[in-house]
PDB file of C-alpha atoms and ligand atoms in Angstrom:
ATOM      1  CA  UNK T   2      13.883 -43.447 -75.414  1.00 94.00           C
ATOM      2  CA  UNK T   3      14.167 -43.797 -71.630  1.00 96.00           C
ATOM      3  CA  UNK T   4      10.506 -43.205 -70.744  1.00 95.00           C
ATOM      4  CA  UNK T   5       9.768 -45.194 -67.594  1.00 96.00           C
ATOM      5  CA  UNK T   6       6.218 -45.974 -66.515  1.00 95.00           C
ATOM      6  CA  UNK T   7       5.994 -45.932 -62.723  1.00 96.00           C
ATOM      7  CA  UNK T   8       2.519 -46.207 -61.200  1.00 94.00           C
ATOM      8  CA  UNK T   9       0.510 -43.304 -62.674  1.00 91.00           C
ATOM      9  CA  UNK T  10       3.529 -41.360 -63.881  1.00 95.00           C
ATOM     10  CA  UNK T  11       6.034 -41.460 -66.728  1.00 96.00           C
ATOM     11  CA  UNK T  12       9.568 -40.503 -65.774  1.00 97.00           C
ATOM     12  CA  UNK T  13      11.838 -39.229 -68.553  1.00 96.00           C
ATOM     13  CA  UNK T  14      14.745 -41.201 -67.088  1.00 97.00           C
ATOM     14  CA  UNK T  15      14.789 -44.349 -64.918  1.00 98.00           C
ATOM     15  CA  UNK T  16      17.737 -43.067 -62.897  1.00 98.00           C
ATOM     16  CA  UNK T  17      17.695 -41.485 -59.454  1.00 98.00           C
ATOM     17  CA  UNK T  18      19.904 -41.355 -56.371  1.00 98.00           C
ATOM     18  CA  UNK T  19      19.849 -43.977 -53.662  1.00 98.00           C
ATOM     19  CA  UNK T  20      18.630 -42.568 -50.373  1.00 98.00           C
ATOM     20  CA  UNK T  21      21.578 -41.397 -48.308  1.00 98.00           C
ATOM     21  CA  UNK T  22      23.672 -40.198 -51.224  1.00 98.00           C
ATOM     22  CA  UNK T  23      23.590 -36.589 -52.475  1.00 98.00           C
ATOM     23  CA  UNK T  24      20.365 -35.880 -50.599  1.00 98.00           C
ATOM     24  CA  UNK T  25      21.258 -34.629 -47.111  1.00 98.00           C
ATOM     25  CA  UNK T  26      21.022 -30.858 -47.672  1.00 98.00           C
ATOM     26  CA  UNK T  27      18.966 -28.439 -49.757  1.00 97.00           C
ATOM     27  CA  UNK T  28      22.049 -27.807 -51.916  1.00 98.00           C
ATOM     28  CA  UNK T  29      22.502 -31.525 -52.667  1.00 98.00           C
ATOM     29  CA  UNK T  30      18.786 -32.020 -53.310  1.00 97.00           C
ATOM     30  CA  UNK T  31      18.718 -29.025 -55.677  1.00 96.00           C
ATOM     31  CA  UNK T  32      21.698 -30.485 -57.564  1.00 97.00           C
ATOM     32  CA  UNK T  33      19.790 -33.752 -57.912  1.00 97.00           C
ATOM     33  CA  UNK T  34      16.743 -31.888 -59.223  1.00 94.00           C
ATOM     34  CA  UNK T  35      18.950 -30.109 -61.783  1.00 94.00           C
ATOM     35  CA  UNK T  36      20.700 -33.292 -62.944  1.00 96.00           C
ATOM     36  CA  UNK T  37      19.816 -35.818 -65.658  1.00 96.00           C
ATOM     37  CA  UNK T  38      18.212 -38.047 -63.026  1.00 97.00           C
ATOM     38  CA  UNK T  39      14.515 -38.743 -63.548  1.00 97.00           C
ATOM     39  CA  UNK T  40      13.767 -37.721 -59.976  1.00 98.00           C
ATOM     40  CA  UNK T  41      15.358 -37.958 -56.503  1.00 98.00           C
ATOM     41  CA  UNK T  42      14.847 -39.292 -52.987  1.00 98.00           C
ATOM     42  CA  UNK T  43      15.619 -37.611 -49.676  1.00 98.00           C
ATOM     43  CA  UNK T  44      17.946 -39.012 -47.044  1.00 98.00           C
ATOM     44  CA  UNK T  45      15.938 -41.287 -44.742  1.00 97.00           C
ATOM     45  CA  UNK T  46      14.435 -38.974 -42.157  1.00 96.00           C
ATOM     46  CA  UNK T  47      13.803 -39.404 -38.447  1.00 95.00           C
ATOM     47  CA  UNK T  48      11.484 -37.163 -36.407  1.00 93.00           C
ATOM     48  CA  UNK T  49      14.395 -35.283 -34.887  1.00 93.00           C
ATOM     49  CA  UNK T  50      17.750 -34.308 -36.403  1.00 96.00           C
ATOM     50  CA  UNK T  51      20.500 -36.920 -35.889  1.00 95.00           C
ATOM     51  CA  UNK T  52      24.267 -36.520 -35.877  1.00 97.00           C
ATOM     52  CA  UNK T  53      24.847 -40.140 -36.834  1.00 96.00           C
ATOM     53  CA  UNK T  54      27.872 -42.274 -36.065  1.00 96.00           C
ATOM     54  CA  UNK T  55      31.429 -40.991 -35.367  1.00 98.00           C
ATOM     55  CA  UNK T  56      33.766 -40.565 -38.332  1.00 98.00           C
ATOM     56  CA  UNK T  57      35.375 -42.053 -40.356  1.00 98.00           C
ATOM     57  CA  UNK T  58      32.073 -43.672 -41.277  1.00 98.00           C
ATOM     58  CA  UNK T  59      32.375 -43.962 -45.085  1.00 98.00           C
ATOM     59  CA  UNK T  60      35.232 -45.476 -47.080  1.00 98.00           C
ATOM     60  CA  UNK T  61      35.439 -45.938 -50.857  1.00 98.00           C
ATOM     61  CA  UNK T  62      37.425 -48.650 -52.676  1.00 98.00           C
ATOM     62  CA  UNK T  63      37.916 -49.340 -56.404  1.00 98.00           C
ATOM     63  CA  UNK T  64      35.073 -51.888 -56.232  1.00 98.00           C
ATOM     64  CA  UNK T  65      32.626 -50.018 -54.039  1.00 98.00           C
ATOM     65  CA  UNK T  66      32.195 -48.723 -50.525  1.00 98.00           C
ATOM     66  CA  UNK T  67      31.498 -49.414 -46.888  1.00 98.00           C
ATOM     67  CA  UNK T  68      29.415 -47.076 -44.717  1.00 98.00           C
ATOM     68  CA  UNK T  69      28.135 -46.901 -41.204  1.00 97.00           C
ATOM     69  CA  UNK T  70      26.677 -43.377 -41.269  1.00 97.00           C
ATOM     70  CA  UNK T  71      24.213 -44.122 -38.486  1.00 96.00           C
ATOM     71  CA  UNK T  72      21.213 -42.364 -40.024  1.00 96.00           C
ATOM     72  CA  UNK T  73      22.440 -38.761 -39.827  1.00 97.00           C
ATOM     73  CA  UNK T  74      19.759 -36.402 -41.125  1.00 97.00           C
ATOM     74  CA  UNK T  75      18.423 -32.919 -40.562  1.00 98.00           C
ATOM     75  CA  UNK T  76      15.044 -34.115 -39.282  1.00 97.00           C
ATOM     76  CA  UNK T  77      11.608 -34.697 -40.736  1.00 97.00           C
ATOM     77  CA  UNK T  78      10.492 -31.047 -40.801  1.00 97.00           C
ATOM     78  CA  UNK T  79      13.566 -29.931 -42.771  1.00 98.00           C
ATOM     79  CA  UNK T  80      12.863 -32.400 -45.602  1.00 98.00           C
ATOM     80  CA  UNK T  81       9.088 -31.974 -45.557  1.00 98.00           C
ATOM     81  CA  UNK T  82       9.557 -28.227 -45.909  1.00 98.00           C
ATOM     82  CA  UNK T  83      11.902 -28.815 -48.842  1.00 97.00           C
ATOM     83  CA  UNK T  84       9.700 -31.275 -50.750  1.00 97.00           C
ATOM     84  CA  UNK T  85       6.533 -29.238 -50.106  1.00 97.00           C
ATOM     85  CA  UNK T  86       8.164 -26.231 -51.790  1.00 97.00           C
ATOM     86  CA  UNK T  87      10.120 -28.146 -54.449  1.00 96.00           C
ATOM     87  CA  UNK T  88       7.161 -30.206 -55.674  1.00 96.00           C
ATOM     88  CA  UNK T  89       5.596 -26.952 -56.848  1.00 96.00           C
ATOM     89  CA  UNK T  90       8.560 -26.288 -59.176  1.00 92.00           C
ATOM     90  CA  UNK T  91       9.407 -29.756 -60.568  1.00 88.00           C
ATOM     91  CA  UNK T  92       7.077 -31.817 -62.733  1.00 88.00           C
ATOM     92  CA  UNK T  93       8.177 -35.265 -61.623  1.00 94.00           C
ATOM     93  CA  UNK T  94       7.078 -36.815 -58.306  1.00 97.00           C
ATOM     94  CA  UNK T  95       9.682 -36.696 -55.535  1.00 98.00           C
ATOM     95  CA  UNK T  96      10.529 -39.625 -53.225  1.00 98.00           C
ATOM     96  CA  UNK T  97      10.542 -39.055 -49.463  1.00 98.00           C
ATOM     97  CA  UNK T  98      12.452 -41.645 -47.433  1.00 98.00           C
ATOM     98  CA  UNK T  99      11.371 -42.460 -43.880  1.00 97.00           C
ATOM     99  CA  UNK T 100      13.401 -44.494 -41.418  1.00 94.00           C
ATOM    100  CA  UNK T 101      12.895 -44.589 -37.705  1.00 76.00           C
ATOM    101  CA  UNK T 102      14.295 -45.639 -34.412  1.00 74.00           C
ATOM    102  CA  UNK T 103      11.089 -47.474 -33.488  1.00 85.00           C
ATOM    103  CA  UNK T 104       7.781 -48.620 -34.908  1.00 86.00           C
ATOM    104  CA  UNK T 105       6.021 -45.899 -32.931  1.00 91.00           C
ATOM    105  CA  UNK T 106       8.231 -43.250 -34.516  1.00 91.00           C
ATOM    106  CA  UNK T 107       7.580 -44.758 -37.971  1.00 89.00           C
ATOM    107  CA  UNK T 108       3.838 -44.448 -37.438  1.00 94.00           C
ATOM    108  CA  UNK T 109       4.064 -40.922 -36.030  1.00 94.00           C
ATOM    109  CA  UNK T 110       6.183 -39.752 -38.971  1.00 95.00           C
ATOM    110  CA  UNK T 111       3.935 -41.368 -41.553  1.00 97.00           C
ATOM    111  CA  UNK T 112       0.814 -39.840 -39.979  1.00 97.00           C
ATOM    112  CA  UNK T 113       2.395 -36.392 -40.307  1.00 97.00           C
ATOM    113  CA  UNK T 114       3.325 -37.183 -43.916  1.00 97.00           C
ATOM    114  CA  UNK T 115      -0.220 -38.399 -44.643  1.00 98.00           C
ATOM    115  CA  UNK T 116      -1.645 -35.156 -43.264  1.00 98.00           C
ATOM    116  CA  UNK T 117       0.870 -32.984 -45.150  1.00 98.00           C
ATOM    117  CA  UNK T 118       0.607 -31.598 -48.693  1.00 97.00           C
ATOM    118  CA  UNK T 119       3.366 -33.928 -49.925  1.00 98.00           C
ATOM    119  CA  UNK T 120       2.194 -35.479 -53.207  1.00 97.00           C
ATOM    120  CA  UNK T 121       5.075 -37.772 -54.144  1.00 98.00           C
ATOM    121  CA  UNK T 122       6.165 -41.322 -53.294  1.00 98.00           C
ATOM    122  CA  UNK T 123       7.077 -42.407 -49.780  1.00 98.00           C
ATOM    123  CA  UNK T 124       9.926 -44.905 -49.341  1.00 98.00           C
ATOM    124  CA  UNK T 125       9.709 -46.651 -45.964  1.00 98.00           C
ATOM    125  CA  UNK T 126      13.224 -47.786 -45.137  1.00 97.00           C
ATOM    126  CA  UNK T 127      13.020 -51.146 -43.357  1.00 96.00           C
ATOM    127  CA  UNK T 128      16.680 -51.976 -43.821  1.00 95.00           C
ATOM    128  CA  UNK T 129      19.114 -49.587 -42.201  1.00 88.00           C
ATOM    129  CA  UNK T 130      22.020 -51.818 -41.085  1.00 85.00           C
ATOM    130  CA  UNK T 131      24.003 -49.222 -39.174  1.00 85.00           C
ATOM    131  CA  UNK T 132      22.121 -48.077 -36.098  1.00 83.00           C
ATOM    132  CA  UNK T 133      23.869 -49.821 -33.207  1.00 80.00           C
ATOM    133  CA  UNK T 134      21.558 -52.166 -31.395  1.00 82.00           C
ATOM    134  CA  UNK T 135      18.836 -51.860 -34.029  1.00 83.00           C
ATOM    135  CA  UNK T 136      18.360 -54.942 -36.229  1.00 86.00           C
ATOM    136  CA  UNK T 137      17.254 -54.460 -39.816  1.00 93.00           C
ATOM    137  CA  UNK T 138      13.468 -54.463 -39.519  1.00 94.00           C
ATOM    138  CA  UNK T 139      12.870 -56.384 -42.754  1.00 96.00           C
ATOM    139  CA  UNK T 140      14.799 -59.401 -41.454  1.00 96.00           C
ATOM    140  CA  UNK T 141      11.976 -59.818 -38.913  1.00 95.00           C
ATOM    141  CA  UNK T 142       9.042 -61.070 -41.002  1.00 96.00           C
ATOM    142  CA  UNK T 143       6.411 -60.746 -38.265  1.00 96.00           C
ATOM    143  CA  UNK T 144       7.518 -57.208 -37.378  1.00 94.00           C
ATOM    144  CA  UNK T 145       7.461 -56.234 -41.059  1.00 95.00           C
ATOM    145  CA  UNK T 146       3.923 -57.568 -41.460  1.00 96.00           C
ATOM    146  CA  UNK T 147       2.805 -55.767 -38.295  1.00 95.00           C
ATOM    147  CA  UNK T 148       4.312 -52.456 -39.396  1.00 95.00           C
ATOM    148  CA  UNK T 149       2.764 -52.641 -42.879  1.00 97.00           C
ATOM    149  CA  UNK T 150      -0.618 -53.612 -41.421  1.00 97.00           C
ATOM    150  CA  UNK T 151      -0.501 -50.578 -39.116  1.00 96.00           C
ATOM    151  CA  UNK T 152       0.793 -48.249 -41.863  1.00 97.00           C
ATOM    152  CA  UNK T 153      -1.882 -49.186 -44.395  1.00 98.00           C
ATOM    153  CA  UNK T 154      -4.605 -48.782 -41.779  1.00 98.00           C
ATOM    154  CA  UNK T 155      -4.236 -45.007 -42.251  1.00 98.00           C
ATOM    155  CA  UNK T 156      -1.702 -44.177 -45.017  1.00 98.00           C
ATOM    156  CA  UNK T 157      -3.368 -43.540 -48.386  1.00 98.00           C
ATOM    157  CA  UNK T 158      -0.531 -41.950 -50.391  1.00 98.00           C
ATOM    158  CA  UNK T 159       1.692 -44.111 -52.673  1.00 98.00           C
ATOM    159  CA  UNK T 160       4.226 -45.949 -50.483  1.00 98.00           C
ATOM    160  CA  UNK T 161       6.956 -48.507 -51.077  1.00 98.00           C
ATOM    161  CA  UNK T 162       9.533 -50.235 -48.925  1.00 98.00           C
ATOM    162  CA  UNK T 163      13.368 -50.291 -49.078  1.00 98.00           C
ATOM    163  CA  UNK T 164      14.493 -53.833 -48.379  1.00 98.00           C
ATOM    164  CA  UNK T 165      17.768 -55.432 -47.340  1.00 97.00           C
ATOM    165  CA  UNK T 166      19.176 -58.239 -49.487  1.00 98.00           C
ATOM    166  CA  UNK T 167      17.819 -61.736 -48.895  1.00 98.00           C
ATOM    167  CA  UNK T 168      19.957 -64.768 -49.643  1.00 98.00           C
ATOM    168  CA  UNK T 169      17.649 -67.734 -49.194  1.00 98.00           C
ATOM    169  CA  UNK T 170      14.822 -68.877 -51.496  1.00 96.00           C
ATOM    170  CA  UNK T 171      12.593 -69.583 -48.485  1.00 97.00           C
ATOM    171  CA  UNK T 172      13.109 -65.961 -47.345  1.00 98.00           C
ATOM    172  CA  UNK T 173      12.320 -64.650 -50.843  1.00 98.00           C
ATOM    173  CA  UNK T 174       9.049 -66.619 -50.775  1.00 98.00           C
ATOM    174  CA  UNK T 175       8.164 -65.572 -47.217  1.00 98.00           C
ATOM    175  CA  UNK T 176       8.803 -61.881 -47.920  1.00 98.00           C
ATOM    176  CA  UNK T 177       6.934 -61.923 -51.237  1.00 98.00           C
ATOM    177  CA  UNK T 178       3.918 -63.531 -49.539  1.00 98.00           C
ATOM    178  CA  UNK T 179       3.910 -60.778 -46.905  1.00 98.00           C
ATOM    179  CA  UNK T 180       4.394 -57.926 -49.381  1.00 98.00           C
ATOM    180  CA  UNK T 181       1.637 -59.186 -51.696  1.00 98.00           C
ATOM    181  CA  UNK T 182      -0.882 -58.646 -48.902  1.00 98.00           C
ATOM    182  CA  UNK T 183      -0.454 -54.865 -49.081  1.00 98.00           C
ATOM    183  CA  UNK T 184      -1.276 -52.120 -51.636  1.00 98.00           C
ATOM    184  CA  UNK T 185       2.378 -51.204 -52.030  1.00 98.00           C
ATOM    185  CA  UNK T 186       3.343 -48.895 -54.860  1.00 98.00           C
ATOM    186  CA  UNK T 187       6.833 -50.346 -55.100  1.00 98.00           C
ATOM    187  CA  UNK T 188       9.583 -52.396 -53.537  1.00 98.00           C
ATOM    188  CA  UNK T 189      13.145 -51.112 -53.639  1.00 98.00           C
ATOM    189  CA  UNK T 190      15.832 -53.815 -53.582  1.00 98.00           C
ATOM    190  CA  UNK T 191      18.450 -53.670 -52.263  1.00 98.00           C
ATOM    191  CA  UNK T 192      19.871 -51.580 -49.471  1.00 98.00           C
ATOM    192  CA  UNK T 193      23.592 -52.019 -48.766  1.00 98.00           C
ATOM    193  CA  UNK T 194      24.687 -55.534 -47.805  1.00 98.00           C
ATOM    194  CA  UNK T 195      24.792 -55.111 -44.052  1.00 96.00           C
ATOM    195  CA  UNK T 196      27.702 -55.632 -41.713  1.00 96.00           C
ATOM    196  CA  UNK T 197      30.493 -56.265 -44.158  1.00 98.00           C
ATOM    197  CA  UNK T 198      34.121 -55.582 -43.228  1.00 98.00           C
ATOM    198  CA  UNK T 199      36.787 -53.813 -45.287  1.00 98.00           C
ATOM    199  CA  UNK T 200      40.298 -53.631 -43.854  1.00 98.00           C
ATOM    200  CA  UNK T 201      43.550 -51.796 -44.553  1.00 98.00           C
ATOM    201  CA  UNK T 202      46.291 -54.447 -44.657  1.00 98.00           C
ATOM    202  CA  UNK T 203      49.073 -51.865 -44.401  1.00 98.00           C
ATOM    203  CA  UNK T 204      47.704 -50.438 -41.170  1.00 98.00           C
ATOM    204  CA  UNK T 205      46.280 -53.853 -40.189  1.00 98.00           C
ATOM    205  CA  UNK T 206      43.168 -51.920 -39.235  1.00 98.00           C
ATOM    206  CA  UNK T 207      39.504 -51.527 -40.168  1.00 98.00           C
ATOM    207  CA  UNK T 208      38.699 -48.470 -42.336  1.00 98.00           C
ATOM    208  CA  UNK T 209      35.632 -47.039 -40.547  1.00 98.00           C
ATOM    209  CA  UNK T 210      35.224 -46.223 -36.843  1.00 98.00           C
ATOM    210  CA  UNK T 211      31.665 -47.314 -35.909  1.00 97.00           C
ATOM    211  CA  UNK T 212      30.760 -50.884 -34.925  1.00 95.00           C
ATOM    212  CA  UNK T 213      34.399 -52.104 -34.921  1.00 97.00           C
ATOM    213  CA  UNK T 214      34.560 -51.386 -38.647  1.00 98.00           C
ATOM    214  CA  UNK T 215      31.423 -53.257 -39.688  1.00 97.00           C
ATOM    215  CA  UNK T 216      29.220 -51.454 -42.214  1.00 97.00           C
ATOM    216  CA  UNK T 217      26.935 -51.650 -45.243  1.00 97.00           C
ATOM    217  CA  UNK T 218      28.664 -52.678 -48.462  1.00 98.00           C
ATOM    218  CA  UNK T 219      27.788 -50.977 -51.748  1.00 98.00           C
ATOM    219  CA  UNK T 220      29.064 -50.773 -55.299  1.00 98.00           C
ATOM    220  CA  UNK T 221      30.278 -53.458 -57.711  1.00 98.00           C
ATOM    221  CA  UNK T 222      30.682 -55.920 -54.830  1.00 98.00           C
ATOM    222  CA  UNK T 223      26.907 -56.280 -54.470  1.00 98.00           C
ATOM    223  CA  UNK T 224      25.485 -56.235 -58.015  1.00 99.00           C
ATOM    224  CA  UNK T 225      24.880 -60.045 -58.256  1.00 98.00           C
ATOM    225  CA  UNK T 226      22.972 -59.930 -54.969  1.00 98.00           C
ATOM    226  CA  UNK T 227      21.005 -56.874 -56.077  1.00 99.00           C
ATOM    227  CA  UNK T 228      20.068 -58.414 -59.453  1.00 99.00           C
ATOM    228  CA  UNK T 229      18.838 -61.592 -57.758  1.00 98.00           C
ATOM    229  CA  UNK T 230      16.629 -59.659 -55.337  1.00 98.00           C
ATOM    230  CA  UNK T 231      15.222 -57.469 -58.129  1.00 99.00           C
ATOM    231  CA  UNK T 232      14.467 -60.581 -60.211  1.00 98.00           C
ATOM    232  CA  UNK T 233      12.903 -62.492 -57.322  1.00 98.00           C
ATOM    233  CA  UNK T 234      10.503 -59.721 -56.383  1.00 98.00           C
ATOM    234  CA  UNK T 235       9.714 -58.893 -60.011  1.00 98.00           C
ATOM    235  CA  UNK T 236       8.665 -62.514 -60.613  1.00 98.00           C
ATOM    236  CA  UNK T 237       6.884 -63.080 -57.287  1.00 98.00           C
ATOM    237  CA  UNK T 238       5.056 -59.818 -56.536  1.00 98.00           C
ATOM    238  CA  UNK T 239       1.720 -58.595 -57.890  1.00 98.00           C
ATOM    239  CA  UNK T 240       2.404 -56.662 -61.126  1.00 97.00           C
ATOM    240  CA  UNK T 241       0.900 -53.585 -59.415  1.00 97.00           C
ATOM    241  CA  UNK T 242       3.943 -53.498 -57.128  1.00 98.00           C
ATOM    242  CA  UNK T 243       6.761 -52.057 -59.207  1.00 98.00           C
ATOM    243  CA  UNK T 244      10.432 -52.697 -58.543  1.00 98.00           C
ATOM    244  CA  UNK T 245      13.179 -50.160 -57.967  1.00 98.00           C
ATOM    245  CA  UNK T 246      16.588 -51.690 -58.593  1.00 99.00           C
ATOM    246  CA  UNK T 247      19.458 -50.522 -56.394  1.00 98.00           C
ATOM    247  CA  UNK T 248      22.936 -51.952 -55.946  1.00 98.00           C
ATOM    248  CA  UNK T 249      26.074 -51.998 -58.036  1.00 98.00           C
ATOM    249  CA  UNK T 250      24.981 -49.702 -60.868  1.00 98.00           C
ATOM    250  CA  UNK T 251      28.209 -48.185 -62.193  1.00 98.00           C
ATOM    251  CA  UNK T 252      27.709 -48.371 -65.975  1.00 98.00           C
ATOM    252  CA  UNK T 253      25.031 -48.423 -68.651  1.00 98.00           C
ATOM    253  CA  UNK T 254      25.445 -52.198 -68.751  1.00 99.00           C
ATOM    254  CA  UNK T 255      24.647 -52.476 -65.030  1.00 99.00           C
ATOM    255  CA  UNK T 256      21.541 -50.352 -65.606  1.00 99.00           C
ATOM    256  CA  UNK T 257      20.551 -52.569 -68.547  1.00 98.00           C
ATOM    257  CA  UNK T 258      20.948 -55.693 -66.392  1.00 99.00           C
ATOM    258  CA  UNK T 259      18.737 -54.298 -63.608  1.00 98.00           C
ATOM    259  CA  UNK T 260      16.058 -53.366 -66.166  1.00 98.00           C
ATOM    260  CA  UNK T 261      16.314 -56.829 -67.757  1.00 98.00           C
ATOM    261  CA  UNK T 262      15.647 -58.321 -64.294  1.00 99.00           C
ATOM    262  CA  UNK T 263      12.450 -56.284 -64.081  1.00 98.00           C
ATOM    263  CA  UNK T 264      13.323 -52.983 -62.390  1.00 98.00           C
ATOM    264  CA  UNK T 265      11.318 -49.900 -63.433  1.00 98.00           C
ATOM    265  CA  UNK T 266      13.414 -47.249 -61.681  1.00 98.00           C
ATOM    266  CA  UNK T 267      17.116 -47.474 -60.829  1.00 98.00           C
ATOM    267  CA  UNK T 268      18.849 -45.937 -57.811  1.00 98.00           C
ATOM    268  CA  UNK T 269      22.553 -45.140 -57.783  1.00 98.00           C
ATOM    269  CA  UNK T 270      24.443 -44.764 -54.513  1.00 98.00           C
ATOM    270  CA  UNK T 271      28.169 -45.492 -54.322  1.00 98.00           C
ATOM    271  CA  UNK T 272      28.957 -44.430 -57.908  1.00 98.00           C
ATOM    272  CA  UNK T 273      27.014 -41.185 -57.397  1.00 98.00           C
ATOM    273  CA  UNK T 274      29.026 -40.556 -54.222  1.00 98.00           C
ATOM    274  CA  UNK T 275      32.278 -41.082 -56.158  1.00 98.00           C
ATOM    275  CA  UNK T 276      31.402 -39.327 -59.441  1.00 98.00           C
ATOM    276  CA  UNK T 277      28.815 -36.675 -58.604  1.00 98.00           C
ATOM    277  CA  UNK T 278      25.623 -35.979 -60.505  1.00 98.00           C
ATOM    278  CA  UNK T 279      27.323 -36.231 -63.925  1.00 98.00           C
ATOM    279  CA  UNK T 280      27.013 -39.992 -63.389  1.00 98.00           C
ATOM    280  CA  UNK T 281      23.400 -39.864 -64.596  1.00 98.00           C
ATOM    281  CA  UNK T 282      24.186 -38.449 -68.043  1.00 98.00           C
ATOM    282  CA  UNK T 283      27.091 -40.883 -68.457  1.00 98.00           C
ATOM    283  CA  UNK T 284      25.022 -43.950 -67.583  1.00 98.00           C
ATOM    284  CA  UNK T 285      22.156 -42.848 -69.835  1.00 98.00           C
ATOM    285  CA  UNK T 286      24.621 -42.372 -72.742  1.00 98.00           C
ATOM    286  CA  UNK T 287      26.086 -45.835 -72.152  1.00 98.00           C
ATOM    287  CA  UNK T 288      22.599 -47.373 -71.886  1.00 98.00           C
ATOM    288  CA  UNK T 289      21.601 -45.721 -75.169  1.00 98.00           C
ATOM    289  CA  UNK T 290      24.568 -47.337 -76.966  1.00 98.00           C
ATOM    290  CA  UNK T 291      23.572 -50.758 -75.632  1.00 98.00           C
ATOM    291  CA  UNK T 292      19.892 -50.336 -76.534  1.00 98.00           C
ATOM    292  CA  UNK T 293      20.688 -49.134 -80.060  1.00 98.00           C
ATOM    293  CA  UNK T 294      23.138 -52.004 -80.636  1.00 98.00           C
ATOM    294  CA  UNK T 295      20.336 -54.413 -79.690  1.00 98.00           C
ATOM    295  CA  UNK T 296      17.680 -52.620 -81.745  1.00 98.00           C
ATOM    296  CA  UNK T 297      15.652 -51.423 -78.729  1.00 98.00           C
ATOM    297  CA  UNK T 298      13.929 -48.039 -79.001  1.00 98.00           C
ATOM    298  CA  UNK T 299      12.365 -48.088 -75.541  1.00 98.00           C
ATOM    299  CA  UNK T 300      12.839 -49.784 -72.189  1.00 98.00           C
ATOM    300  CA  UNK T 301       9.558 -51.699 -72.199  1.00 98.00           C
ATOM    301  CA  UNK T 302      10.802 -53.784 -75.157  1.00 98.00           C
ATOM    302  CA  UNK T 303      13.231 -55.618 -72.843  1.00 98.00           C
ATOM    303  CA  UNK T 304      12.326 -54.756 -69.244  1.00 98.00           C
ATOM    304  CA  UNK T 305      11.821 -57.906 -67.210  1.00 98.00           C
ATOM    305  CA  UNK T 306      12.525 -60.174 -70.179  1.00 98.00           C
ATOM    306  CA  UNK T 307      15.555 -61.945 -68.707  1.00 98.00           C
ATOM    307  CA  UNK T 308      15.781 -65.416 -70.174  1.00 98.00           C
ATOM    308  CA  UNK T 309      16.603 -68.598 -68.273  1.00 98.00           C
ATOM    309  CA  UNK T 310      18.440 -71.509 -69.846  1.00 98.00           C
ATOM    310  CA  UNK T 311      15.887 -74.158 -70.872  1.00 95.00           C
TER     311      UNK T 311
HETATM  312  C1  ERO O  15      19.101 -45.112 -43.235  1.00 75.04           C
HETATM  313  C2  ERO O  15      20.241 -45.668 -42.841  1.00 75.04           C
HETATM  314  C3  ERO O  15      21.176 -46.305 -43.747  1.00 75.04           C
HETATM  315  C4  ERO O  15      22.519 -46.040 -43.677  1.00 75.04           C
HETATM  316  C5  ERO O  15      23.105 -45.153 -42.652  1.00 75.04           C
HETATM  317  O1  ERO O  15      22.615 -44.013 -42.450  1.00 75.04           O
HETATM  318  O2  ERO O  15      24.088 -45.618 -42.021  1.00 75.04           O
HETATM  319  N1  ERO O  15      23.397 -46.641 -44.532  1.00 75.04           N
HETATM  320  C6  ERO O  15      22.983 -47.550 -45.470  1.00 75.04           C
HETATM  321  O3  ERO O  15      23.791 -48.102 -46.255  1.00 75.04           O
HETATM  322  N2  ERO O  15      21.658 -47.806 -45.580  1.00 75.04           N
HETATM  323  C7  ERO O  15      20.724 -47.234 -44.759  1.00 75.04           C
HETATM  324  O4  ERO O  15      19.512 -47.530 -44.916  1.00 75.04           O
END
């Protein structure tokens, strides 16, 4: 019922984790592999291990979350070793997320990944909002085009990009024009909405320590922005570039809405952080109720078929 066609593979479920959540350690990654998710993605890796930002750096609220983790990760080799072993024991392709502190580091990491025995999908994160002094790459259109030009001059494995939210039609058009120039496997929209601020009115204080309390917003707060970005890229990109929908997926209805906008795979971050890996079975059960009530027996019958008002 939930078969999801993604490039040359059929996932048994469209659900997976969002990079950064439940994917830092071997234990977390194994739990993802054993869950009802269709597959999983690693935490965005950098060449060397990173401690990340000082704590508190994550805070959950009833409507979502704010985080300024600062790209903590156990380093490229740790995750490459894991996926190289794990891909021999799981049938579905694994996603490997790459972020970096510089374009040079991006290229170096991707060259090592190209030369490795990793057979899954690479997610190039161009949208980390929380490394002090580092702007989100994908808000710089020229830099994005330069990076993708360099990457595709040597990288031959399936690769997609994780994008920040855009809020202006001109930016949607500009980004789509750039992305359509490259043989991307997918585009993942959206990353957290960068540099939001959540405060504690009792303490009259911010709730996270880094960056004076500014951090990426996730959860229900951002679903309308996520749906718009999924829809925009679904309608503007070459059909060969598939869409991963991320942002605000808490229920089966949210999953249905992302699929209706054109997403093929769905990533869950904040709600996975709050609920644990049982979230995948719950959302699939809720999605099944919705699909049956509407007479749908598979996702392709409605995926991307959002109607406008004529
Ligand atoms: C990879 C860094 C990211 C982080 C982080 O490590 O702070 N948080 C996000 O919400 N999105 C990111 O892309």
